[in-house]
Amino acid sequence: MKKRILHYAAAVSGGRMSRRDFMSRAAALGVSASAASGILAGAARAQEPKKGGHLKLGLGGGESSNTLDPALTLSQAPYNVIAQIGENLVDVDFDGGLGRRVAEDFSSSPDAKVWSFKIRDGVLFHDGSTLTADDVLKTMQRHSDEKATSGALGLMKGIESMRAEGDLFEITLSEPNADLPYLLTDPHLRIQPGGGIDDPASGIMSGPYRIVVNEPGVRHVMERFEDYWDDSRGHFDSTEVLVINDPTARVSALQSGLVDMANLIGPKLADLLDRAPGMVLERTQGRGQNVFVMHVDTSPFDNNDLRLALKYAVDREEMVDKVLRGYGTIGNDIPVNATYPLFDDSLPQREFDLEKAAEHYKKSGHDGSPIILRVSDVAFPGAVDAAQLYQQTARKAGIPLELKREPGDGYWSEVWNKQPFCASYWTGRPTQDQMYSTAYLSTADWNDTRFDNERFDELLMQARATLDEDKRTELYNEMGMIVRDEGGLILPMFNDFLDARTERIAGWKPHPNADMMNNSAAIFCWMA
C-alpha cells in the first residue's frame, strides 16, 4: 500500500493525476485525509530538482556501428546520448507545445512561407565557442544535402532558401507550412559548430552534458557542461549509458542496482517489475509503433495484392493481447493514431480476415516460395513472439511466411532499411506532417517501405500549405488511406512506452513522442 500511495503522490506532482483523484484513491486505501495531505506535500518537496550524483541508464537499442553524428541517429541508445549532448532550435514540451531552446523566439510571415528565428545570446558549444546563426544555417544546409544521408532529409524538402544575418536565422519555403517549427524539433537537427560539416561525429554540441567516453554499442559517459545556459536542465554531475540489448538482462541490471533507469521493458516483465520493491514502472500511452515493413519496389512486395494478403493475415487483437499484454492498442496500417492533432478516428479499421488474405494471395500469383521476414529482439519488445504469431495466422491463409532471426548488433545498420521485409519500430512525431515527411515522402531518406506515390506527395504538400484545419484533416485522411491500402507498412499495434526506474530517481514526466521521456530522462530527472 505504501508504494502505491507514494506512486500516486508522485503522479500528482508530475501532473499525471489530479489532487482530487489522489485524495479519493488514498481514502480507498484507508489513508486519512490529513495523512494523505502530508504525503502529497512531501512528494511536492521531492519534486524540487537537486543537483549532483551519477545516473546510469541501461538501454536497449544500441550497436557497435553507432555514431555521434546526429544525422545518422536511428535507435534508442544513440538517441538518448544525442539528446543529452545536443540541442535544437526548438523542442516539443510535455504538453505538446513548442519550447524555445537555441532559438529564444520565432515568427512567420502571414502566409507561413517565411520563418524567422532569433538565436539566443550566450549559448556555448562544448569547445567553448559561441553558437551563432551561421552555425544554425550550416547545420540545416548539411541536413538538406543528400550526401549527409540525414534522417531529417525529408523534412528539409520544400525549403526554397535559408540565410543568417546577425542573430537571425531565416527560412523561406516554396509553399506555406504552419508546422515548420514542429519539423525543426526532429532529433537529428541538433545544432553543431559549422553545421558539423568538417567533423559531424565529433560530439561537440551545446546540450547540458558533454561526451567524455564514447564506446558505441557498449558504453557512453557524459558529464555536466558547466557553461550550459539553462539551469533547469542537466541536474546530474555525470550520466552513463550502458547498452544492454537483452531485455531480461536489462531488467536484472535495474533490479540489482547496476543501473538506475531502463527502457524497452517487455510486457511480460512489466507487471512483475511494477510490484518489485524499490522499482517504479512508467507507462506512457503515445505514438510508439510496432511494425513490419515491406519494400514496395522489391519482388515479391512490388505486388499490391501480396501486400494486402500480408496485411489481412495479421490478427491485431491477438498481438495486442498476447505480445503487448494490453499495454497498447491495435493499429490500422496508418502510422498515426488518435494522439495526433487532426486525426480522424472514423477511418475504417482493417480487420483480420483470412478469407481476404487467401483471396489476395491467390490473386497475386505468387509462386509459393518462402516469404522471408527478418526479425530480432531489438526491433521492439516481443518482436519475435509477434512474428511467430504472424507466421501462424499467415499459414492459415496459405501464405508461406518464413522467419529469419537476426542478431541485435547490426540490425539497424544491416537489416532495417536494407532488407525488403523486416520487423521495426517507430517512435512518435509531434505532427502528422512530420511523421509522413520523415518516412513516407518519396524522397525521404528514411522511407523504409520505399513508398513512392505521386498523389501522396501532392497531398502532403497541399496539407502543408493549408491553414484550414478541416481541410487539412481531409487531406491527411486521404493520405492515410493511400498508405493503408497501397503502401508497404503493416502496423499491427501501437505500443505503450514502458520504462522503469528506481525510487531514488525523481522528476519523471510522461512524453507521448518516445520512450525515456522523449529520450530526455537524463536531462530532466534528478536524484531524490
GROMACS .gro file of N, CA and C in nm, residues 337-438:
model
  306
  337ASN      N    1  -0.219   0.786  -3.493
  337ASN     CA    2  -0.335   0.742  -3.417
  337ASN      C    3  -0.403   0.863  -3.353
  338ALA      N    4  -0.493   0.835  -3.260
  338ALA     CA    5  -0.576   0.942  -3.204
  338ALA      C    6  -0.497   1.041  -3.119
  339THR      N    7  -0.371   1.012  -3.087
  339THR     CA    8  -0.291   1.108  -3.011
  339THR      C    9  -0.241   1.223  -3.098
  340TYR      N   10  -0.255   1.210  -3.230
  340TYR     CA   11  -0.209   1.315  -3.321
  340TYR      C   12  -0.316   1.421  -3.342
  341PRO      N   13  -0.275   1.547  -3.354
  341PRO     CA   14  -0.372   1.651  -3.390
  341PRO      C   15  -0.427   1.624  -3.530
  342LEU      N   16  -0.552   1.656  -3.551
  342LEU     CA   17  -0.620   1.645  -3.679
  342LEU      C   18  -0.641   1.500  -3.723
  343PHE      N   19  -0.634   1.405  -3.630
  343PHE     CA   20  -0.660   1.266  -3.664
  343PHE      C   21  -0.810   1.241  -3.664
  344ASP      N   22  -0.857   1.166  -3.762
  344ASP     CA   23  -1.000   1.133  -3.773
  344ASP      C   24  -1.018   0.985  -3.739
  345ASP      N   25  -1.078   0.956  -3.624
  345ASP     CA   26  -1.091   0.817  -3.582
  345ASP      C   27  -1.207   0.744  -3.648
  346SER      N   28  -1.272   0.810  -3.746
  346SER     CA   29  -1.379   0.743  -3.820
  346SER      C   30  -1.326   0.664  -3.940
  347LEU      N   31  -1.195   0.670  -3.965
  347LEU     CA   32  -1.138   0.593  -4.075
  347LEU      C   33  -1.163   0.444  -4.052
  348PRO      N   34  -1.200   0.371  -4.156
  348PRO     CA   35  -1.235   0.229  -4.138
  348PRO      C   36  -1.116   0.147  -4.087
  349GLN      N   37  -1.142   0.059  -3.992
  349GLN     CA   38  -1.040  -0.026  -3.933
  349GLN      C   39  -1.020  -0.151  -4.019
  350ARG      N   40  -0.896  -0.182  -4.051
  350ARG     CA   41  -0.869  -0.308  -4.122
  350ARG      C   42  -0.884  -0.424  -4.024
  351GLU      N   43  -0.962  -0.521  -4.063
  351GLU     CA   44  -0.989  -0.635  -3.977
  351GLU      C   45  -0.905  -0.756  -4.018
  352PHE      N   46  -0.886  -0.846  -3.925
  352PHE     CA   47  -0.823  -0.974  -3.952
  352PHE      C   48  -0.919  -1.058  -4.035
  353ASP      N   49  -0.878  -1.098  -4.155
  353ASP     CA   50  -0.969  -1.167  -4.246
  353ASP      C   51  -0.889  -1.268  -4.329
  354LEU      N   52  -0.891  -1.394  -4.285
  354LEU     CA   53  -0.814  -1.497  -4.354
  354LEU      C   54  -0.867  -1.524  -4.495
  355GLU      N   55  -0.998  -1.508  -4.513
  355GLU     CA   56  -1.055  -1.530  -4.646
  355GLU      C   57  -1.003  -1.427  -4.745
  356LYS      N   58  -1.002  -1.300  -4.703
  356LYS     CA   59  -0.948  -1.196  -4.791
  356LYS      C   60  -0.798  -1.213  -4.811
  357ALA      N   61  -0.727  -1.255  -4.705
  357ALA     CA   62  -0.583  -1.278  -4.717
  357ALA      C   63  -0.556  -1.385  -4.823
  358ALA      N   64  -0.630  -1.495  -4.817
  358ALA     CA   65  -0.613  -1.604  -4.913
  358ALA      C   66  -0.651  -1.558  -5.054
  359GLU      N   67  -0.758  -1.479  -5.063
  359GLU     CA   68  -0.804  -1.430  -5.193
  359GLU      C   69  -0.697  -1.342  -5.258
  360HIS      N   70  -0.640  -1.247  -5.183
  360HIS     CA   71  -0.539  -1.159  -5.240
  360HIS      C   72  -0.409  -1.235  -5.268
  361TYR      N   73  -0.378  -1.333  -5.184
  361TYR     CA   74  -0.256  -1.411  -5.209
  361TYR      C   75  -0.269  -1.487  -5.341
  362LYS      N   76  -0.384  -1.549  -5.363
  362LYS     CA   77  -0.405  -1.621  -5.489
  362LYS      C   78  -0.400  -1.525  -5.608
  363LYS      N   79  -0.462  -1.408  -5.591
  363LYS     CA   80  -0.465  -1.309  -5.699
  363LYS      C   81  -0.326  -1.256  -5.731
  364SER      N   82  -0.237  -1.256  -5.632
  364SER     CA   83  -0.102  -1.202  -5.654
  364SER      C   84  -0.019  -1.288  -5.748
  365GLY      N   85  -0.056  -1.418  -5.761
  365GLY     CA   86   0.019  -1.507  -5.847
  365GLY      C   87   0.154  -1.547  -5.790
  366HIS      N   88   0.172  -1.531  -5.662
  366HIS     CA   89   0.300  -1.567  -5.600
  366HIS      C   90   0.329  -1.714  -5.620
  367ASP      N   91   0.457  -1.748  -5.639
  367ASP     CA   92   0.494  -1.884  -5.678
  367ASP      C   93   0.499  -1.983  -5.561
  368GLY      N   94   0.468  -1.938  -5.440
  368GLY     CA   95   0.466  -2.030  -5.326
  368GLY      C   96   0.598  -2.044  -5.254
  369SER      N   97   0.701  -1.974  -5.300
  369SER     CA   98   0.832  -1.981  -5.232
  369SER      C   99   0.824  -1.907  -5.099
  370PRO      N  100   0.913  -1.939  -5.005
  370PRO     CA  101   0.908  -1.875  -4.873
  370PRO      C  102   0.921  -1.723  -4.883
  371ILE      N  103   0.838  -1.654  -4.805
  371ILE     CA  104   0.845  -1.509  -4.792
  371ILE      C  105   0.920  -1.480  -4.663
  372ILE      N  106   1.040  -1.425  -4.675
  372ILE     CA  107   1.130  -1.410  -4.561
  372ILE      C  108   1.100  -1.283  -4.483
  373LEU      N  109   1.069  -1.300  -4.356
  373LEU     CA  110   1.051  -1.187  -4.263
  373LEU      C  111   1.166  -1.191  -4.163
  374ARG      N  112   1.247  -1.085  -4.162
  374ARG     CA  113   1.361  -1.078  -4.072
  374ARG      C  114   1.319  -1.010  -3.942
  375VAL      N  115   1.366  -1.066  -3.831
  375VAL     CA  116   1.320  -1.018  -3.701
  375VAL      C  117   1.431  -1.033  -3.598
  376SER      N  118   1.425  -0.949  -3.495
  376SER     CA  119   1.521  -0.952  -3.385
  376SER      C  120   1.455  -0.897  -3.260
  377ASP      N  121   1.506  -0.937  -3.145
  377ASP     CA  122   1.453  -0.884  -3.019
  377ASP      C  123   1.468  -0.733  -3.009
  378VAL      N  124   1.567  -0.675  -3.079
  378VAL     CA  125   1.589  -0.531  -3.068
  378VAL      C  126   1.490  -0.451  -3.153
  379ALA      N  127   1.416  -0.517  -3.242
  379ALA     CA  128   1.322  -0.445  -3.328
  379ALA      C  129   1.216  -0.377  -3.243
  380PHE      N  130   1.160  -0.449  -3.148
  380PHE     CA  131   1.072  -0.395  -3.045
  380PHE      C  132   1.049  -0.506  -2.943
  381PRO      N  133   1.017  -0.473  -2.818
  381PRO     CA  134   0.994  -0.577  -2.718
  381PRO      C  135   0.883  -0.673  -2.762
  382GLY      N  136   0.915  -0.802  -2.767
  382GLY     CA  137   0.818  -0.901  -2.811
  382GLY      C  138   0.813  -0.920  -2.961
  383ALA      N  139   0.911  -0.867  -3.034
  383ALA     CA  140   0.907  -0.875  -3.180
  383ALA      C  141   0.909  -1.019  -3.230
  384VAL      N  142   0.991  -1.104  -3.168
  384VAL     CA  143   0.998  -1.244  -3.211
  384VAL      C  144   0.866  -1.315  -3.185
  385ASP      N  145   0.806  -1.291  -3.068
  385ASP     CA  146   0.676  -1.351  -3.038
  385ASP      C  147   0.570  -1.304  -3.137
  386ALA      N  148   0.573  -1.174  -3.168
  386ALA     CA  149   0.475  -1.120  -3.263
  386ALA      C  150   0.493  -1.183  -3.401
  387ALA      N  151   0.617  -1.200  -3.444
  387ALA     CA  152   0.643  -1.260  -3.574
  387ALA      C  153   0.598  -1.406  -3.579
  388GLN      N  154   0.614  -1.477  -3.469
  388GLN     CA  155   0.570  -1.616  -3.464
  388GLN      C  156   0.417  -1.627  -3.472
  389LEU      N  157   0.348  -1.537  -3.402
  389LEU     CA  158   0.202  -1.534  -3.414
  389LEU      C  159   0.160  -1.503  -3.556
  390TYR      N  160   0.231  -1.410  -3.616
  390TYR     CA  161   0.203  -1.369  -3.754
  390TYR      C  162   0.223  -1.487  -3.849
  391GLN      N  163   0.329  -1.559  -3.830
  391GLN     CA  164   0.358  -1.675  -3.915
  391GLN      C  165   0.245  -1.778  -3.908
  392GLN      N  166   0.193  -1.799  -3.787
  392GLN     CA  167   0.086  -1.898  -3.769
  392GLN      C  168  -0.042  -1.857  -3.840
  393THR      N  169  -0.081  -1.730  -3.827
  393THR     CA  170  -0.205  -1.686  -3.893
  393THR      C  171  -0.187  -1.678  -4.044
  394ALA      N  172  -0.069  -1.640  -4.091
  394ALA     CA  173  -0.043  -1.636  -4.235
  394ALA      C  174  -0.052  -1.776  -4.295
  395ARG      N  175  -0.003  -1.873  -4.220
  395ARG     CA  176  -0.007  -2.012  -4.269
  395ARG      C  177  -0.152  -2.057  -4.291
  396LYS      N  178  -0.243  -2.012  -4.204
  396LYS     CA  179  -0.383  -2.050  -4.218
  396LYS      C  180  -0.444  -1.995  -4.347
  397ALA      N  181  -0.386  -1.888  -4.399
  397ALA     CA  182  -0.433  -1.830  -4.525
  397ALA      C  183  -0.355  -1.884  -4.644
  398GLY      N  184  -0.266  -1.979  -4.619
  398GLY     CA  185  -0.186  -2.037  -4.727
  398GLY      C  186  -0.067  -1.954  -4.767
  399ILE      N  187  -0.027  -1.861  -4.680
  399ILE     CA  188   0.087  -1.773  -4.711
  399ILE      C  189   0.213  -1.830  -4.646
  400PRO      N  190   0.317  -1.863  -4.725
  400PRO     CA  191   0.437  -1.929  -4.671
  400PRO      C  192   0.535  -1.830  -4.607
  401LEU      N  193   0.499  -1.778  -4.492
  401LEU     CA  194   0.585  -1.682  -4.423
  401LEU      C  195   0.694  -1.756  -4.347
  402GLU      N  196   0.819  -1.718  -4.371
  402GLU     CA  197   0.933  -1.782  -4.304
  402GLU      C  198   1.010  -1.676  -4.225
  403LEU      N  199   1.042  -1.707  -4.100
  403LEU     CA  200   1.112  -1.612  -4.014
  403LEU      C  201   1.261  -1.635  -4.018
  404LYS      N  202   1.336  -1.527  -4.024
  404LYS     CA  203   1.482  -1.534  -4.013
  404LYS      C  204   1.523  -1.445  -3.897
  405ARG      N  205   1.571  -1.507  -3.791
  405ARG     CA  206   1.608  -1.431  -3.671
  405ARG      C  207   1.747  -1.374  -3.688
  406GLU      N  208   1.759  -1.242  -3.671
  406GLU     CA  209   1.885  -1.171  -3.692
  406GLU      C  210   1.945  -1.128  -3.557
  407PRO      N  211   2.079  -1.121  -3.549
  407PRO     CA  212   2.142  -1.073  -3.425
  407PRO      C  213   2.109  -0.926  -3.400
  408GLY      N  214   2.110  -0.887  -3.272
  408GLY     CA  215   2.078  -0.749  -3.236
  408GLY      C  216   2.182  -0.650  -3.285
  409ASP      N  217   2.309  -0.683  -3.267
  409ASP     CA  218   2.415  -0.592  -3.311
  409ASP      C  219   2.421  -0.591  -3.463
  410GLY      N  220   2.399  -0.479  -3.521
  410GLY     CA  221   2.398  -0.466  -3.665
  410GLY      C  222   2.259  -0.468  -3.726
  411TYR      N  223   2.156  -0.490  -3.644
  411TYR     CA  224   2.020  -0.499  -3.701
  411TYR      C  225   1.980  -0.367  -3.767
  412TRP      N  226   2.010  -0.254  -3.700
  412TRP     CA  227   1.966  -0.125  -3.754
  412TRP      C  228   2.055  -0.076  -3.867
  413SER      N  229   2.175  -0.128  -3.878
  413SER     CA  230   2.263  -0.085  -3.986
  413SER      C  231   2.264  -0.181  -4.105
  414GLU      N  232   2.231  -0.310  -4.081
  414GLU     CA  233   2.242  -0.408  -4.188
  414GLU      C  234   2.109  -0.470  -4.230
  415VAL      N  235   2.005  -0.457  -4.148
  415VAL     CA  236   1.876  -0.518  -4.180
  415VAL      C  237   1.771  -0.411  -4.209
  416TRP      N  238   1.743  -0.326  -4.110
  416TRP     CA  239   1.642  -0.222  -4.130
  416TRP      C  240   1.683  -0.128  -4.244
  417ASN      N  241   1.588  -0.097  -4.329
  417ASN     CA  242   1.607  -0.008  -4.443
  417ASN      C  243   1.699  -0.065  -4.550
  418LYS      N  244   1.735  -0.193  -4.533
  418LYS     CA  245   1.816  -0.261  -4.635
  418LYS      C  246   1.749  -0.388  -4.684
  419GLN      N  247   1.702  -0.472  -4.592
  419GLN     CA  248   1.633  -0.595  -4.629
  419GLN      C  249   1.487  -0.564  -4.663
  420PRO      N  250   1.426  -0.638  -4.755
  420PRO     CA  251   1.295  -0.598  -4.807
  420PRO      C  252   1.176  -0.625  -4.716
  421PHE      N  253   1.193  -0.703  -4.608
  421PHE     CA  254   1.080  -0.730  -4.518
  421PHE      C  255   1.137  -0.758  -4.380
  422CYS      N  256   1.105  -0.670  -4.286
  422CYS     CA  257   1.161  -0.688  -4.152
  422CYS      C  258   1.071  -0.625  -4.046
  423ALA      N  259   1.093  -0.665  -3.922
  423ALA     CA  260   1.026  -0.603  -3.807
  423ALA      C  261   1.099  -0.473  -3.774
  424SER      N  262   1.023  -0.375  -3.727
  424SER     CA  263   1.083  -0.247  -3.692
  424SER      C  264   0.995  -0.175  -3.591
  425TYR      N  265   1.032  -0.054  -3.560
  425TYR     CA  266   0.953   0.029  -3.469
  425TYR      C  267   0.966   0.174  -3.514
  426TRP      N  268   0.870   0.254  -3.474
  426TRP     CA  269   0.880   0.399  -3.487
  426TRP      C  270   0.835   0.460  -3.355
  427THR      N  271   0.911   0.557  -3.307
  427THR     CA  272   0.859   0.641  -3.200
  427THR      C  273   0.772   0.747  -3.265
  428GLY      N  274   0.711   0.832  -3.187
  428GLY     CA  275   0.618   0.928  -3.244
  428GLY      C  276   0.686   1.052  -3.298
  429ARG      N  277   0.609   1.132  -3.365
  429ARG     CA  278   0.648   1.264  -3.410
  429ARG      C  279   0.539   1.362  -3.365
  430PRO      N  280   0.570   1.488  -3.347
  430PRO     CA  281   0.470   1.581  -3.293
  430PRO      C  282   0.348   1.602  -3.381
  431THR      N  283   0.364   1.592  -3.513
  431THR     CA  284   0.254   1.619  -3.605
  431THR      C  285   0.248   1.512  -3.713
  432GLN      N  286   0.134   1.503  -3.778
  432GLN     CA  287   0.120   1.410  -3.890
  432GLN      C  288   0.216   1.447  -4.003
  433ASP      N  289   0.232   1.575  -4.028
  433ASP     CA  290   0.322   1.618  -4.134
  433ASP      C  291   0.463   1.566  -4.112
  434GLN      N  292   0.511   1.574  -3.987
  434GLN     CA  293   0.647   1.528  -3.960
  434GLN      C  294   0.659   1.377  -3.975
  435MET      N  295   0.557   1.303  -3.931
  435MET     CA  296   0.561   1.157  -3.945
  435MET      C  297   0.564   1.118  -4.093
  436TYR      N  298   0.475   1.177  -4.171
  436TYR     CA  299   0.468   1.144  -4.313
  436TYR      C  300   0.591   1.193  -4.389
  437SER      N  301   0.643   1.310  -4.352
  437SER     CA  302   0.759   1.366  -4.421
  437SER      C  303   0.885   1.284  -4.393
  438THR      N  304   0.894   1.228  -4.274
  438THR     CA  305   1.012   1.152  -4.236
  438THR      C  306   1.017   1.015  -4.301
   0.00000   0.00000   0.00000
